Amino acid sequence: MLRTLLVGLGRSGTGLHLPVLLRARRAEPGLFAAGPVVGVDPGRTPAAPDGLTVAAGLRDARRLLDPDRTVVHLCTPPTVRDGVLEEVAALGFRRLVVEKPLAADRAALRRVRATVDRHHLDVTVVAPWLHSALTDRLATLLGDGTLGAVRHIGVTQHKPRFRRSLTASSHTSAFEVEVPHAVGVLLRLLGDAHTEDASWSDVRLGDAVAPRLGTARLRLTHHTGGRSEVYSDLTSPVRRRRIVIDTDHARLTGDYPISEDDDVAQLLVEHRPGGGSTTVTRELLPDDALTRCLIRAYRHAAGRTAPDDAILPGGPGDLGLHIRTVELLDDARRLAAMARPHHPLTTDRKEVAGHAG
Ligand SMILES: NC(=O)c1ccc[n+]([C@@H]2O[C@H](COP(=O)([O-])OP(=O)(O)OC[C@H]3O[C@@H](n4cnc5c(N)ncnc54)[C@H](O)[C@@H]3O)[C@@H](O)[C@H]2O)c1
């Protein structure tokens, strides 16, 4: 049975991982050892919420935990990912759950991969959209062939994020905030790709500016011939996590849950088989994807992976898809640095080119 070390006690560490872990421990008592979750964060001395013991540093945490029976969650900003990974590995921890993105850029990715190889680490990247019931349903619908070939996938990932972007330095561009989730799903649904073009913009409020944290847009061309586009506006007045898939005979519009407040995804299927009339169906899918992702990660760490989970691209212990995500986003950053910034007037009118909201 496994204990937990949470490294980074910010929004993702204490706001997302801790409550989900406490729920998962109740749901799967045989997987998790008794004893509190241990947390470390040199930048904060938070009042420890129920179920969390805060250690003074990683060495102190090591004294409280047996590395062979501990899963370490890295909930630190992407800019320090590689350094913290090396520190944790040097203390003997081998099983890790790492927040997305796996690395900030290609240079950091090389350091992450070197640490993983040198210390024989087993790493699961937190990628809830890959574990989502909506993504599974889309993969099934596209996989059975009745909807024809995929022509285009557009993803919009909008939310207002003025305050966090202007006050916290945890992200260097909007490509790190929501976009890694979408790119992982696009690679799963359409296969490998290259970045065709990309742009970004700053967020401004009065005199305050956070460079590159306003919007991020990128287009991918997949090696199978399909095309996809992601647009994330962090200055939007509305929250939206939508995927629109156009195939030869259908349009699928999927809405991922927009926050931890409600975990039901929605899917609208508009099907026009071979010139016939269009049928429209709506599906509602319970979709607590982060809980599913973490439970799968712990089953994997305990050597109890279910057969279906073992083949999930980008699932527990599989870094390939996440490495490609970092590489495609690194290319997007380089292309965006040369492109004209895209400043939306309002995002609620038009989302991804060709796909009115
Ligand atoms: N905020 C979200 O809703 C959210 C959701 C999903 C994923 N994420 C991802 O989680 C990661 C963290 O994001 P966040 O929003 O929690 O950031 P955050 O700034 O709220 O928290 C990060 C914490 O890490 C701590 N930290 C920095 N260096 C450290 C070190 N060397 N050792 C231990 N702690 C250290 C900081 O003091 C801070 O408290 C990012 O990669 C982000 O993309 C965030």
Short mmCIF file of C-alpha atoms and ligand atoms in Angstrom, two decimals:
data_model
loop_
_atom_site.label_atom_id
_atom_site.label_comp_id
_atom_site.label_asym_id
_atom_site.label_seq_id
_atom_site.Cartn_x
_atom_site.Cartn_y
_atom_site.Cartn_z
CA MET A 1 0.00 0.00 0.00
CA LEU A 2 1.22 3.44 -0.93
CA ARG A 3 1.86 6.72 0.88
CA THR A 4 1.95 10.15 -0.80
CA LEU A 5 4.46 13.00 -0.90
CA LEU A 6 3.04 16.23 -2.37
CA VAL A 7 5.76 18.60 -3.59
CA GLY A 8 4.33 22.07 -4.24
CA LEU A 9 1.40 23.15 -2.11
CA GLY A 10 -0.16 25.73 -4.41
CA ARG A 11 -3.38 25.64 -6.35
CA SER A 12 -2.77 22.26 -7.98
CA GLY A 13 -1.15 20.59 -4.92
CA THR A 14 -3.67 21.54 -2.25
CA GLY A 15 -6.62 22.65 -4.41
CA LEU A 16 -6.76 19.66 -6.78
CA HIS A 17 -4.47 16.72 -5.85
CA LEU A 18 -5.09 16.69 -2.09
CA PRO A 19 -8.91 16.59 -2.17
CA VAL A 20 -8.92 14.09 -5.04
CA LEU A 21 -6.43 11.88 -3.18
CA LEU A 22 -8.48 11.98 -0.02
CA ARG A 23 -11.55 10.92 -2.04
CA ALA A 24 -9.59 8.20 -3.85
CA ARG A 25 -8.30 6.84 -0.51
CA ARG A 26 -11.87 6.42 0.65
CA ALA A 27 -12.88 4.80 -2.67
CA GLU A 28 -9.91 2.36 -2.86
CA PRO A 29 -8.73 1.71 0.71
CA GLY A 30 -6.66 -1.30 -0.37
CA LEU A 31 -4.41 0.89 -2.53
CA PHE A 32 -3.45 3.62 -0.08
CA ALA A 33 -1.58 3.16 3.19
CA ALA A 34 -2.86 4.80 6.35
CA GLY A 35 -1.08 7.93 7.53
CA PRO A 36 -1.32 11.51 6.37
CA VAL A 37 -0.22 12.83 3.01
CA VAL A 38 3.16 14.54 3.53
CA GLY A 39 3.68 17.90 1.82
CA VAL A 40 6.71 20.11 1.06
CA ASP A 41 6.83 23.67 -0.22
CA PRO A 42 9.68 26.03 0.67
CA GLY A 43 7.66 28.97 -0.67
CA ARG A 44 4.70 28.51 1.68
CA THR A 45 3.92 27.60 5.25
CA PRO A 46 0.23 26.91 4.77
CA ALA A 47 -2.06 25.98 7.60
CA ALA A 48 -2.09 22.24 6.85
CA PRO A 49 -5.59 21.17 5.83
CA ASP A 50 -7.01 17.94 7.25
CA GLY A 51 -5.12 14.89 6.02
CA LEU A 52 -1.85 16.77 5.28
CA THR A 53 1.37 16.96 7.32
CA VAL A 54 3.79 19.63 6.12
CA ALA A 55 7.50 18.70 6.33
CA ALA A 56 10.25 21.33 6.58
CA GLY A 57 11.92 20.13 3.38
CA LEU A 58 12.46 17.13 1.13
CA ARG A 59 15.05 15.57 3.48
CA ASP A 60 12.59 15.74 6.36
CA ALA A 61 9.91 14.21 4.17
CA ARG A 62 12.33 11.41 3.28
CA ARG A 63 12.69 10.61 7.01
CA LEU A 64 8.89 10.27 7.27
CA LEU A 65 8.40 8.11 4.18
CA ASP A 66 9.74 4.89 2.67
CA PRO A 67 10.61 5.66 -1.00
CA ASP A 68 9.72 2.09 -2.01
CA ARG A 69 6.17 2.61 -0.82
CA THR A 70 5.61 6.26 -1.73
CA VAL A 71 4.25 8.05 -4.77
CA VAL A 72 5.63 11.59 -5.16
CA HIS A 73 3.41 14.21 -6.79
CA LEU A 74 5.30 17.10 -8.43
CA CYS A 75 2.88 20.03 -8.32
CA THR A 76 5.57 22.65 -8.79
CA PRO A 77 5.66 25.17 -11.67
CA PRO A 78 6.97 23.86 -15.01
CA THR A 79 10.01 26.17 -14.79
CA VAL A 80 11.47 24.18 -11.85
CA ARG A 81 10.22 20.73 -12.90
CA ASP A 82 13.58 19.25 -13.94
CA GLY A 83 15.47 20.49 -10.85
CA VAL A 84 12.87 19.21 -8.37
CA LEU A 85 12.67 15.88 -10.18
CA GLU A 86 16.45 15.43 -9.80
CA GLU A 87 16.30 16.35 -6.08
CA VAL A 88 13.50 13.90 -5.37
CA ALA A 89 15.21 11.11 -7.35
CA ALA A 90 18.51 11.69 -5.52
CA LEU A 91 16.67 11.00 -2.25
CA GLY A 92 15.63 7.56 -3.54
CA PHE A 93 12.02 8.14 -4.63
CA ARG A 94 11.22 6.26 -7.86
CA ARG A 95 7.45 6.49 -8.41
CA LEU A 96 6.22 9.87 -9.53
CA VAL A 97 3.07 11.62 -10.63
CA VAL A 98 4.11 14.80 -12.47
CA GLU A 99 1.87 17.76 -13.31
CA LYS A 100 1.65 18.78 -16.92
CA PRO A 101 3.54 19.91 -18.89
CA LEU A 102 6.29 17.31 -18.38
CA ALA A 103 8.88 20.03 -19.07
CA ALA A 104 8.88 23.73 -19.93
CA ASP A 105 10.79 23.35 -23.22
CA ARG A 106 13.09 21.00 -25.16
CA ALA A 107 16.19 21.84 -23.08
CA ALA A 108 14.36 21.09 -19.81
CA LEU A 109 12.87 17.98 -21.42
CA ARG A 110 16.38 16.63 -22.12
CA ARG A 111 17.25 17.10 -18.43
CA VAL A 112 14.00 15.44 -17.33
CA ARG A 113 14.62 12.45 -19.60
CA ALA A 114 18.23 12.14 -18.40
CA THR A 115 17.03 12.08 -14.76
CA VAL A 116 14.30 9.54 -15.56
CA ASP A 117 16.81 7.23 -17.29
CA ARG A 118 19.63 7.65 -14.75
CA HIS A 119 17.45 6.89 -11.74
CA HIS A 120 15.09 4.42 -13.49
CA LEU A 121 12.08 6.53 -12.53
CA ASP A 122 8.51 5.47 -13.17
CA VAL A 123 6.64 8.65 -14.14
CA THR A 124 2.95 9.22 -14.77
CA VAL A 125 2.04 12.64 -16.18
CA VAL A 126 -1.18 14.14 -14.85
CA ALA A 127 -3.30 14.38 -17.98
CA PRO A 128 -6.96 14.21 -16.95
CA TRP A 129 -8.26 14.70 -20.50
CA LEU A 130 -6.53 11.47 -21.56
CA HIS A 131 -8.41 9.64 -18.79
CA SER A 132 -11.69 11.40 -19.50
CA ALA A 133 -14.90 9.52 -20.28
CA LEU A 134 -15.57 12.09 -23.03
CA THR A 135 -12.22 11.40 -24.72
CA ASP A 136 -12.86 7.63 -24.49
CA ARG A 137 -16.29 8.11 -26.07
CA LEU A 138 -14.87 10.25 -28.90
CA ALA A 139 -12.14 7.66 -29.57
CA THR A 140 -14.79 4.91 -29.73
CA LEU A 141 -17.07 6.89 -32.10
CA LEU A 142 -14.17 7.77 -34.43
CA GLY A 143 -12.73 4.26 -34.22
CA ASP A 144 -15.73 2.33 -35.55
CA GLY A 145 -15.56 4.04 -38.98
CA THR A 146 -19.28 4.87 -39.42
CA LEU A 147 -18.68 8.64 -39.16
CA GLY A 148 -16.03 8.65 -41.93
CA ALA A 149 -12.58 10.20 -41.80
CA VAL A 150 -11.75 13.09 -39.48
CA ARG A 151 -11.28 16.32 -41.42
CA HIS A 152 -10.63 18.79 -38.64
CA ILE A 153 -10.59 19.04 -34.86
CA GLY A 154 -10.86 22.38 -33.10
CA VAL A 155 -10.36 22.80 -29.35
CA THR A 156 -11.18 25.93 -27.35
CA GLN A 157 -9.89 26.32 -23.80
CA HIS A 158 -11.05 29.61 -22.36
CA LYS A 159 -11.22 31.06 -18.89
CA PRO A 160 -10.64 34.41 -17.23
CA ARG A 161 -7.19 34.24 -15.56
CA PHE A 162 -6.23 37.89 -15.11
CA ARG A 163 -5.30 37.89 -11.42
CA ARG A 164 -3.22 34.71 -11.37
CA SER A 165 -1.38 35.60 -14.57
CA LEU A 166 -0.58 39.11 -13.34
CA THR A 167 0.53 38.07 -9.84
CA ALA A 168 2.09 34.57 -10.09
CA SER A 169 5.14 33.68 -12.15
CA SER A 170 4.39 29.95 -12.33
CA HIS A 171 3.86 29.93 -16.12
CA THR A 172 5.83 31.62 -18.89
CA SER A 173 3.16 31.51 -21.61
CA ALA A 174 -0.45 30.54 -22.24
CA PHE A 175 0.85 27.42 -24.00
CA GLU A 176 1.62 25.93 -20.55
CA VAL A 177 -1.74 26.52 -18.86
CA GLU A 178 -4.56 24.66 -20.66
CA VAL A 179 -3.09 23.77 -24.05
CA PRO A 180 -1.07 20.65 -22.98
CA HIS A 181 -4.39 18.90 -22.19
CA ALA A 182 -5.71 19.53 -25.71
CA VAL A 183 -2.51 18.56 -27.49
CA GLY A 184 -2.43 15.21 -25.66
CA VAL A 185 -5.99 14.45 -26.77
CA LEU A 186 -5.25 15.48 -30.38
CA LEU A 187 -2.23 13.17 -30.46
CA ARG A 188 -4.38 10.35 -29.09
CA LEU A 189 -7.22 10.90 -31.59
CA LEU A 190 -5.26 11.82 -34.73
CA GLY A 191 -1.75 10.49 -34.12
CA ASP A 192 1.61 12.27 -34.32
CA ALA A 193 1.84 15.74 -35.85
CA HIS A 194 3.99 18.76 -36.50
CA THR A 195 3.22 22.34 -35.50
CA GLU A 196 2.11 24.30 -38.56
CA ASP A 197 1.85 27.75 -37.00
CA ALA A 198 1.23 29.44 -33.68
CA SER A 199 0.67 32.82 -32.05
CA TRP A 200 0.20 34.29 -28.59
CA SER A 201 -0.58 37.59 -26.90
CA ASP A 202 -0.01 39.36 -23.58
CA VAL A 203 -2.57 39.88 -20.86
CA ARG A 204 -3.03 43.53 -19.82
CA LEU A 205 -5.06 45.10 -17.07
CA GLY A 206 -4.51 48.83 -16.62
CA ASP A 207 -0.72 49.27 -16.52
CA ALA A 208 -0.06 45.66 -15.52
CA VAL A 209 1.19 43.27 -18.19
CA ALA A 210 1.92 39.53 -18.12
CA PRO A 211 3.79 38.71 -21.32
CA ARG A 212 2.45 35.85 -23.45
CA LEU A 213 -0.26 34.90 -20.93
CA GLY A 214 -3.26 36.35 -22.81
CA THR A 215 -3.95 33.88 -25.59
CA ALA A 216 -2.28 30.91 -27.27
CA ARG A 217 -3.21 29.53 -30.65
CA LEU A 218 -1.63 26.71 -32.61
CA ARG A 219 -2.40 24.58 -35.65
CA LEU A 220 -1.18 21.01 -36.08
CA THR A 221 -0.93 18.88 -39.20
CA HIS A 222 -1.09 15.21 -38.34
CA HIS A 223 0.93 12.63 -40.22
CA THR A 224 -2.29 10.80 -41.05
CA GLY A 225 -3.49 13.90 -42.98
CA GLY A 226 -5.94 15.32 -40.42
CA ARG A 227 -5.65 18.89 -39.18
CA SER A 228 -6.33 20.36 -35.79
CA GLU A 229 -6.32 23.71 -34.05
CA VAL A 230 -6.21 24.80 -30.40
CA TYR A 231 -7.19 28.22 -29.16
CA SER A 232 -6.89 29.19 -25.51
CA ASP A 233 -7.98 32.65 -24.37
CA LEU A 234 -7.10 33.39 -20.75
CA THR A 235 -8.80 36.80 -20.98
CA SER A 236 -12.17 35.31 -21.88
CA PRO A 237 -15.28 36.32 -19.93
CA VAL A 238 -16.51 32.72 -20.09
CA ARG A 239 -15.06 29.32 -19.22
CA ARG A 240 -15.11 26.76 -22.00
CA ARG A 241 -13.33 23.48 -22.69
CA ARG A 242 -14.82 22.41 -25.99
CA ILE A 243 -13.74 20.02 -28.72
CA VAL A 244 -15.42 20.13 -32.15
CA ILE A 245 -14.69 17.25 -34.52
CA ASP A 246 -15.74 17.41 -38.16
CA THR A 247 -15.75 14.12 -40.02
CA ASP A 248 -17.04 13.15 -43.49
CA HIS A 249 -20.52 12.49 -42.07
CA ALA A 250 -20.77 14.14 -38.67
CA ARG A 251 -19.95 16.93 -36.30
CA LEU A 252 -19.18 15.97 -32.70
CA THR A 253 -19.24 18.76 -30.13
CA GLY A 254 -17.85 17.74 -26.76
CA ASP A 255 -17.74 19.89 -23.64
CA TYR A 256 -15.34 18.76 -20.91
CA PRO A 257 -16.29 19.75 -17.35
CA ILE A 258 -15.09 23.32 -16.83
CA SER A 259 -14.09 23.01 -13.19
CA GLU A 260 -14.08 20.66 -10.20
CA ASP A 261 -17.53 22.06 -9.26
CA ASP A 262 -19.35 19.68 -11.60
CA ASP A 263 -18.01 16.56 -13.28
CA VAL A 264 -20.47 15.91 -16.10
CA ALA A 265 -19.22 16.15 -19.70
CA GLN A 266 -21.59 16.63 -22.63
CA LEU A 267 -21.49 15.42 -26.20
CA LEU A 268 -23.65 16.48 -29.13
CA VAL A 269 -23.53 14.16 -32.12
CA GLU A 270 -24.89 15.56 -35.42
CA HIS A 271 -24.83 12.66 -37.88
CA ARG A 272 -25.58 13.04 -41.61
CA PRO A 273 -25.13 9.58 -43.13
CA GLY A 274 -24.47 9.66 -46.93
CA GLY A 275 -26.74 12.56 -47.99
CA GLY A 276 -29.57 11.53 -45.64
CA SER A 277 -31.18 13.73 -43.01
CA THR A 278 -29.24 14.76 -39.91
CA THR A 279 -29.89 13.05 -36.58
CA VAL A 280 -28.91 14.87 -33.41
CA THR A 281 -28.25 13.12 -30.10
CA ARG A 282 -27.01 14.48 -26.80
CA GLU A 283 -25.05 12.39 -24.30
CA LEU A 284 -24.22 13.22 -20.69
CA LEU A 285 -21.12 11.53 -19.29
CA PRO A 286 -20.06 11.48 -15.62
CA ASP A 287 -16.41 12.48 -16.00
CA ASP A 288 -14.29 12.82 -12.85
CA ALA A 289 -11.14 12.51 -14.94
CA LEU A 290 -8.55 13.66 -12.38
CA THR A 291 -9.70 11.03 -9.86
CA ARG A 292 -9.59 8.38 -12.59
CA CYS A 293 -6.11 9.55 -13.62
CA LEU A 294 -4.71 9.42 -10.07
CA ILE A 295 -6.30 6.07 -9.21
CA ARG A 296 -4.83 4.58 -12.40
CA ALA A 297 -1.43 6.06 -11.48
CA TYR A 298 -1.54 4.43 -8.02
CA ARG A 299 -2.72 1.08 -9.41
CA HIS A 300 0.21 1.24 -11.82
CA ALA A 301 2.63 2.15 -9.00
CA ALA A 302 1.29 -0.80 -6.98
CA GLY A 303 1.72 -3.17 -9.94
CA ARG A 304 -2.04 -3.62 -10.29
CA THR A 305 -2.71 -2.02 -13.68
CA ALA A 306 -5.96 -3.15 -15.32
CA PRO A 307 -5.37 -4.64 -18.83
CA ASP A 308 -7.25 -1.77 -20.61
CA ASP A 309 -5.27 0.89 -18.74
CA ALA A 310 -1.96 -0.69 -19.72
CA ILE A 311 -2.48 0.25 -23.40
CA LEU A 312 -3.74 3.81 -22.86
CA PRO A 313 -1.49 6.18 -24.88
CA GLY A 314 0.04 8.65 -22.41
CA GLY A 315 -1.37 6.62 -19.52
CA PRO A 316 0.46 5.51 -16.36
CA GLY A 317 4.20 5.11 -16.92
CA ASP A 318 4.03 6.04 -20.64
CA LEU A 319 5.95 9.22 -21.44
CA GLY A 320 5.99 9.09 -25.27
CA LEU A 321 2.86 11.15 -25.89
CA HIS A 322 3.86 13.71 -23.24
CA ILE A 323 7.33 14.08 -24.70
CA ARG A 324 5.76 14.84 -28.10
CA THR A 325 3.40 17.32 -26.44
CA VAL A 326 6.36 19.25 -24.97
CA GLU A 327 8.16 19.18 -28.34
CA LEU A 328 5.11 20.43 -30.30
CA LEU A 329 4.54 23.19 -27.74
CA ASP A 330 8.22 24.16 -27.85
CA ASP A 331 7.88 24.51 -31.65
CA ALA A 332 4.69 26.54 -31.09
CA ARG A 333 6.56 28.93 -28.77
CA ARG A 334 9.30 29.47 -31.35
CA LEU A 335 6.74 30.11 -34.12
CA ALA A 336 4.66 32.39 -31.88
CA ALA A 337 7.74 34.48 -31.02
CA MET A 338 7.99 35.32 -34.74
CA ALA A 339 4.25 35.77 -35.42
CA ARG A 340 2.01 38.79 -35.06
CA PRO A 341 0.27 38.72 -31.66
CA HIS A 342 -3.38 37.78 -31.77
CA HIS A 343 -5.51 40.14 -29.63
CA PRO A 344 -9.14 39.00 -29.37
CA LEU A 345 -11.88 41.61 -29.09
CA THR A 346 -14.21 39.13 -27.51
CA THR A 347 -13.87 35.40 -27.51
CA ASP A 348 -17.48 34.55 -27.26
CA ARG A 349 -18.25 35.34 -30.89
CA LYS A 350 -15.84 33.21 -32.85
CA GLU A 351 -13.64 30.48 -31.49
CA VAL A 352 -11.56 28.33 -33.78
CA ALA A 353 -11.50 29.27 -37.48
CA GLY A 354 -14.50 27.76 -39.22
CA HIS A 355 -16.25 26.73 -36.01
CA ALA A 356 -18.64 29.34 -34.70
CA GLY A 357 -19.46 28.84 -31.02
N1 LIG B 1 -3.79 25.63 -11.06
C1 LIG B 1 -4.46 24.70 -11.69
O1 LIG B 1 -5.71 24.68 -11.77
C2 LIG B 1 -3.72 23.59 -12.33
C3 LIG B 1 -4.45 22.60 -12.87
C4 LIG B 1 -3.81 21.56 -13.45
C5 LIG B 1 -2.44 21.55 -13.49
N2 LIG B 1 -1.70 22.55 -12.98
C6 LIG B 1 -0.24 22.45 -13.09
O2 LIG B 1 0.33 22.27 -11.80
C7 LIG B 1 1.62 22.90 -11.75
C8 LIG B 1 1.62 23.89 -10.59
O3 LIG B 1 0.66 24.89 -10.86
P1 LIG B 1 -0.09 25.66 -9.70
O4 LIG B 1 -1.21 26.38 -10.35
O5 LIG B 1 -0.36 24.76 -8.56
O6 LIG B 1 1.03 26.73 -9.27
P2 LIG B 1 1.10 27.51 -7.89
O7 LIG B 1 2.01 28.66 -8.14
O8 LIG B 1 -0.25 27.76 -7.34
O9 LIG B 1 1.83 26.46 -6.91
C9 LIG B 1 3.13 26.00 -7.13
C10 LIG B 1 3.79 25.81 -5.77
O10 LIG B 1 5.05 25.18 -5.96
C11 LIG B 1 5.93 25.70 -4.98
N3 LIG B 1 7.31 25.45 -5.33
C12 LIG B 1 8.10 26.13 -6.20
N4 LIG B 1 9.33 25.58 -6.21
C13 LIG B 1 9.30 24.52 -5.35
C14 LIG B 1 10.27 23.55 -4.95
N5 LIG B 1 11.51 23.58 -5.44
N6 LIG B 1 9.90 22.61 -4.06
C15 LIG B 1 8.63 22.57 -3.56
N7 LIG B 1 7.69 23.48 -3.89
C16 LIG B 1 8.02 24.44 -4.79
C17 LIG B 1 5.58 27.18 -4.93
O11 LIG B 1 6.02 27.77 -3.69
C18 LIG B 1 4.07 27.13 -5.04
O12 LIG B 1 3.43 27.11 -3.78
C19 LIG B 1 1.82 23.56 -13.10
O13 LIG B 1 2.60 22.73 -13.92
C20 LIG B 1 0.40 23.68 -13.66
O14 LIG B 1 0.41 23.69 -15.07
C21 LIG B 1 -2.32 23.56 -12.38
#
